[in-house]
Amino acid sequence: MSQEAQVVLLRQALRPVVAIVGRPNVGKSTLFNRLIGARQSITDDRPGITRDCIRSVLEWNGINFTLMDTGGLSPHSKDAMATVVSAQVVQALDEADLVIFLCDAAAGLTAVDLEVADILRRHRCPCLLVVNKMD
């Protein structure tokens, strides 16, 4: 492997990862799209549209980092797809250096929000609480 390729791999490994996490339909994909300045994640009024983690590399104030859009976390759902999405979110938490915990002000704090907060606490994730839909 060339020295240039090694430098690229090292930069990728050292790039911070920020994950946007929350229950279904709080606006994670919309926030992700706004932050990256493109429509990379699909958005819809129906919950459960984002099922896979979507990643984008961006620069903010001279710092390059990876931003991850995650599916909605439904910790106690019996639905098979929700279980798969939850496993992917937990994997994203393991990778993340920082988590943006997104909540919906219009709906208020829900039992699922509290469950998500408990998962974040147990993972000892550094978090920013961001409240969406204030208007």
PDB file of C-alpha atoms in Angstrom:
ATOM      1  CA  MET A   1       0.000   0.000   0.000  1.00  0.00           C
ATOM      2  CA  SER A   2       1.363   3.399  -0.953  1.00  0.00           C
ATOM      3  CA  GLN A   3       2.136   6.036   1.642  1.00  0.00           C
ATOM      4  CA  GLU A   4      -0.583   8.253   0.171  1.00  0.00           C
ATOM      5  CA  ALA A   5      -3.166   5.476   0.575  1.00  0.00           C
ATOM      6  CA  GLN A   6      -2.035   4.943   4.171  1.00  0.00           C
ATOM      7  CA  VAL A   7      -2.490   8.653   4.908  1.00  0.00           C
ATOM      8  CA  VAL A   8      -6.026   8.544   3.475  1.00  0.00           C
ATOM      9  CA  LEU A   9      -6.903   5.501   5.613  1.00  0.00           C
ATOM     10  CA  LEU A  10      -5.455   7.143   8.721  1.00  0.00           C
ATOM     11  CA  ARG A  11      -7.468  10.324   8.136  1.00  0.00           C
ATOM     12  CA  GLN A  12     -10.647   8.270   7.728  1.00  0.00           C
ATOM     13  CA  ALA A  13      -9.934   6.340  10.925  1.00  0.00           C
ATOM     14  CA  LEU A  14      -9.304   9.533  12.900  1.00  0.00           C
ATOM     15  CA  ARG A  15     -12.329  11.426  11.541  1.00  0.00           C
ATOM     16  CA  PRO A  16     -14.911  11.976  14.310  1.00  0.00           C
ATOM     17  CA  VAL A  17     -18.335  10.351  13.886  1.00  0.00           C
ATOM     18  CA  VAL A  18     -21.556  12.139  14.872  1.00  0.00           C
ATOM     19  CA  ALA A  19     -24.783  10.100  14.911  1.00  0.00           C
ATOM     20  CA  ILE A  20     -28.298  11.562  14.856  1.00  0.00           C
ATOM     21  CA  VAL A  21     -30.479   9.332  17.050  1.00  0.00           C
ATOM     22  CA  GLY A  22     -34.095   9.417  18.238  1.00  0.00           C
ATOM     23  CA  ARG A  23     -37.433   7.686  18.066  1.00  0.00           C
ATOM     24  CA  PRO A  24     -39.207   7.308  14.704  1.00  0.00           C
ATOM     25  CA  ASN A  25     -40.412  10.422  12.879  1.00  0.00           C
ATOM     26  CA  VAL A  26     -38.770  13.156  14.970  1.00  0.00           C
ATOM     27  CA  GLY A  27     -36.991  14.655  11.943  1.00  0.00           C
ATOM     28  CA  LYS A  28     -33.594  12.929  11.990  1.00  0.00           C
ATOM     29  CA  SER A  29     -33.364  12.618   8.199  1.00  0.00           C
ATOM     30  CA  THR A  30     -34.547  16.188   7.645  1.00  0.00           C
ATOM     31  CA  LEU A  31     -31.885  17.476  10.050  1.00  0.00           C
ATOM     32  CA  PHE A  32     -29.260  15.266   8.380  1.00  0.00           C
ATOM     33  CA  ASN A  33     -30.182  16.623   4.926  1.00  0.00           C
ATOM     34  CA  ARG A  34     -30.073  20.224   6.171  1.00  0.00           C
ATOM     35  CA  LEU A  35     -26.662  19.766   7.777  1.00  0.00           C
ATOM     36  CA  ILE A  36     -25.098  18.185   4.691  1.00  0.00           C
ATOM     37  CA  GLY A  37     -26.840  20.612   2.318  1.00  0.00           C
ATOM     38  CA  ALA A  38     -28.319  17.889   0.104  1.00  0.00           C
ATOM     39  CA  ARG A  39     -31.253  15.467  -0.031  1.00  0.00           C
ATOM     40  CA  GLN A  40     -29.352  12.250   0.624  1.00  0.00           C
ATOM     41  CA  SER A  41     -31.808  10.729   3.125  1.00  0.00           C
ATOM     42  CA  ILE A  42     -35.409  10.064   2.151  1.00  0.00           C
ATOM     43  CA  THR A  43     -37.954  11.949   4.260  1.00  0.00           C
ATOM     44  CA  ASP A  44     -41.667  11.344   4.701  1.00  0.00           C
ATOM     45  CA  ASP A  45     -44.443  12.035   7.191  1.00  0.00           C
ATOM     46  CA  ARG A  46     -44.766   8.285   7.753  1.00  0.00           C
ATOM     47  CA  PRO A  47     -42.473   6.758  10.394  1.00  0.00           C
ATOM     48  CA  GLY A  48     -40.009   4.009   9.523  1.00  0.00           C
ATOM     49  CA  ILE A  49     -38.743   5.332   6.182  1.00  0.00           C
ATOM     50  CA  THR A  50     -35.054   5.364   7.195  1.00  0.00           C
ATOM     51  CA  ARG A  51     -33.976   1.797   7.849  1.00  0.00           C
ATOM     52  CA  ASP A  52     -30.230   1.854   7.212  1.00  0.00           C
ATOM     53  CA  CYS A  53     -27.610   4.220   8.572  1.00  0.00           C
ATOM     54  CA  ILE A  54     -26.821   6.876   5.992  1.00  0.00           C
ATOM     55  CA  ARG A  55     -23.377   8.508   6.173  1.00  0.00           C
ATOM     56  CA  SER A  56     -21.929  11.672   4.765  1.00  0.00           C
ATOM     57  CA  VAL A  57     -18.580  13.351   5.299  1.00  0.00           C
ATOM     58  CA  LEU A  58     -18.750  17.070   5.831  1.00  0.00           C
ATOM     59  CA  GLU A  59     -16.725  19.972   7.142  1.00  0.00           C
ATOM     60  CA  TRP A  60     -17.878  22.278   9.911  1.00  0.00           C
ATOM     61  CA  ASN A  61     -15.640  25.164  10.997  1.00  0.00           C
ATOM     62  CA  GLY A  62     -12.591  23.500   9.456  1.00  0.00           C
ATOM     63  CA  ILE A  63     -13.218  20.073  11.025  1.00  0.00           C
ATOM     64  CA  ASN A  64     -14.046  17.093   8.829  1.00  0.00           C
ATOM     65  CA  PHE A  65     -16.357  14.520  10.367  1.00  0.00           C
ATOM     66  CA  THR A  66     -18.757  11.759   9.410  1.00  0.00           C
ATOM     67  CA  LEU A  67     -22.432  12.474  10.061  1.00  0.00           C
ATOM     68  CA  MET A  68     -24.756   9.470  10.384  1.00  0.00           C
ATOM     69  CA  ASP A  69     -28.529   9.467   9.954  1.00  0.00           C
ATOM     70  CA  THR A  70     -30.038   6.497  11.783  1.00  0.00           C
ATOM     71  CA  GLY A  71     -33.417   4.822  11.653  1.00  0.00           C
ATOM     72  CA  GLY A  72     -35.935   5.515  14.382  1.00  0.00           C
ATOM     73  CA  LEU A  73     -35.219   3.668  17.599  1.00  0.00           C
ATOM     74  CA  SER A  74     -38.197   1.675  18.954  1.00  0.00           C
ATOM     75  CA  PRO A  75     -36.641  -0.266  21.839  1.00  0.00           C
ATOM     76  CA  HIS A  76     -39.601  -2.488  22.800  1.00  0.00           C
ATOM     77  CA  SER A  77     -41.161  -3.014  19.377  1.00  0.00           C
ATOM     78  CA  LYS A  78     -41.920  -6.620  18.394  1.00  0.00           C
ATOM     79  CA  ASP A  79     -41.751  -5.726  14.684  1.00  0.00           C
ATOM     80  CA  ALA A  80     -38.918  -7.566  12.896  1.00  0.00           C
ATOM     81  CA  MET A  81     -37.831  -4.488  10.917  1.00  0.00           C
ATOM     82  CA  ALA A  82     -37.770  -2.341  14.071  1.00  0.00           C
ATOM     83  CA  THR A  83     -35.519  -4.946  15.692  1.00  0.00           C
ATOM     84  CA  VAL A  84     -33.095  -4.784  12.746  1.00  0.00           C
ATOM     85  CA  VAL A  85     -33.126  -0.974  12.801  1.00  0.00           C
ATOM     86  CA  SER A  86     -32.520  -0.945  16.566  1.00  0.00           C
ATOM     87  CA  ALA A  87     -29.495  -3.225  16.139  1.00  0.00           C
ATOM     88  CA  GLN A  88     -28.102  -0.859  13.487  1.00  0.00           C
ATOM     89  CA  VAL A  89     -28.634   2.135  15.778  1.00  0.00           C
ATOM     90  CA  VAL A  90     -26.787   0.372  18.614  1.00  0.00           C
ATOM     91  CA  GLN A  91     -23.906  -0.307  16.199  1.00  0.00           C
ATOM     92  CA  ALA A  92     -23.929   3.390  15.240  1.00  0.00           C
ATOM     93  CA  LEU A  93     -23.734   4.295  18.943  1.00  0.00           C
ATOM     94  CA  ASP A  94     -20.661   2.096  19.275  1.00  0.00           C
ATOM     95  CA  GLU A  95     -19.009   4.006  16.405  1.00  0.00           C
ATOM     96  CA  ALA A  96     -20.111   7.507  17.407  1.00  0.00           C
ATOM     97  CA  ASP A  97     -17.887  10.030  19.123  1.00  0.00           C
ATOM     98  CA  LEU A  98     -20.929  12.257  19.680  1.00  0.00           C
ATOM     99  CA  VAL A  99     -24.680  11.664  19.497  1.00  0.00           C
ATOM    100  CA  ILE A 100     -27.295  14.241  18.562  1.00  0.00           C
ATOM    101  CA  PHE A 101     -30.359  13.016  20.498  1.00  0.00           C
ATOM    102  CA  LEU A 102     -33.302  14.487  18.589  1.00  0.00           C
ATOM    103  CA  CYS A 103     -36.706  14.927  20.247  1.00  0.00           C
ATOM    104  CA  ASP A 104     -39.987  16.336  18.918  1.00  0.00           C
ATOM    105  CA  ALA A 105     -41.331  19.365  20.837  1.00  0.00           C
ATOM    106  CA  ALA A 106     -44.744  19.138  19.155  1.00  0.00           C
ATOM    107  CA  ALA A 107     -45.335  15.638  20.548  1.00  0.00           C
ATOM    108  CA  GLY A 108     -43.629  16.340  23.854  1.00  0.00           C
ATOM    109  CA  LEU A 109     -41.433  13.923  25.735  1.00  0.00           C
ATOM    110  CA  THR A 110     -42.693  10.369  25.210  1.00  0.00           C
ATOM    111  CA  ALA A 111     -42.035   7.037  26.898  1.00  0.00           C
ATOM    112  CA  VAL A 112     -39.989   6.027  23.833  1.00  0.00           C
ATOM    113  CA  ASP A 113     -37.857   9.192  24.186  1.00  0.00           C
ATOM    114  CA  LEU A 114     -37.119   8.165  27.781  1.00  0.00           C
ATOM    115  CA  GLU A 115     -36.199   4.646  26.636  1.00  0.00           C
ATOM    116  CA  VAL A 116     -33.859   6.081  23.981  1.00  0.00           C
ATOM    117  CA  ALA A 117     -32.296   8.347  26.624  1.00  0.00           C
ATOM    118  CA  ASP A 118     -31.742   5.301  28.842  1.00  0.00           C
ATOM    119  CA  ILE A 119     -30.021   3.442  25.982  1.00  0.00           C
ATOM    120  CA  LEU A 120     -27.754   6.448  25.391  1.00  0.00           C
ATOM    121  CA  ARG A 121     -26.947   6.642  29.108  1.00  0.00           C
ATOM    122  CA  ARG A 122     -26.083   2.929  29.262  1.00  0.00           C
ATOM    123  CA  HIS A 123     -23.805   3.323  26.210  1.00  0.00           C
ATOM    124  CA  ARG A 124     -22.147   6.311  27.916  1.00  0.00           C
ATOM    125  CA  CYS A 125     -22.492   8.313  24.728  1.00  0.00           C
ATOM    126  CA  PRO A 126     -21.590  11.997  24.801  1.00  0.00           C
ATOM    127  CA  CYS A 127     -24.881  13.598  23.719  1.00  0.00           C
ATOM    128  CA  LEU A 128     -26.366  16.849  22.584  1.00  0.00           C
ATOM    129  CA  LEU A 129     -30.104  17.063  23.214  1.00  0.00           C
ATOM    130  CA  VAL A 130     -31.715  18.792  20.247  1.00  0.00           C
ATOM    131  CA  VAL A 131     -35.409  19.658  20.266  1.00  0.00           C
ATOM    132  CA  ASN A 132     -37.063  19.810  16.849  1.00  0.00           C
ATOM    133  CA  LYS A 133     -40.450  21.044  15.568  1.00  0.00           C
ATOM    134  CA  MET A 134     -40.613  24.052  17.884  1.00  0.00           C
ATOM    135  CA  ASP A 135     -42.683  26.088  15.437  1.00  0.00           C
TER     136      ASP A 135
END
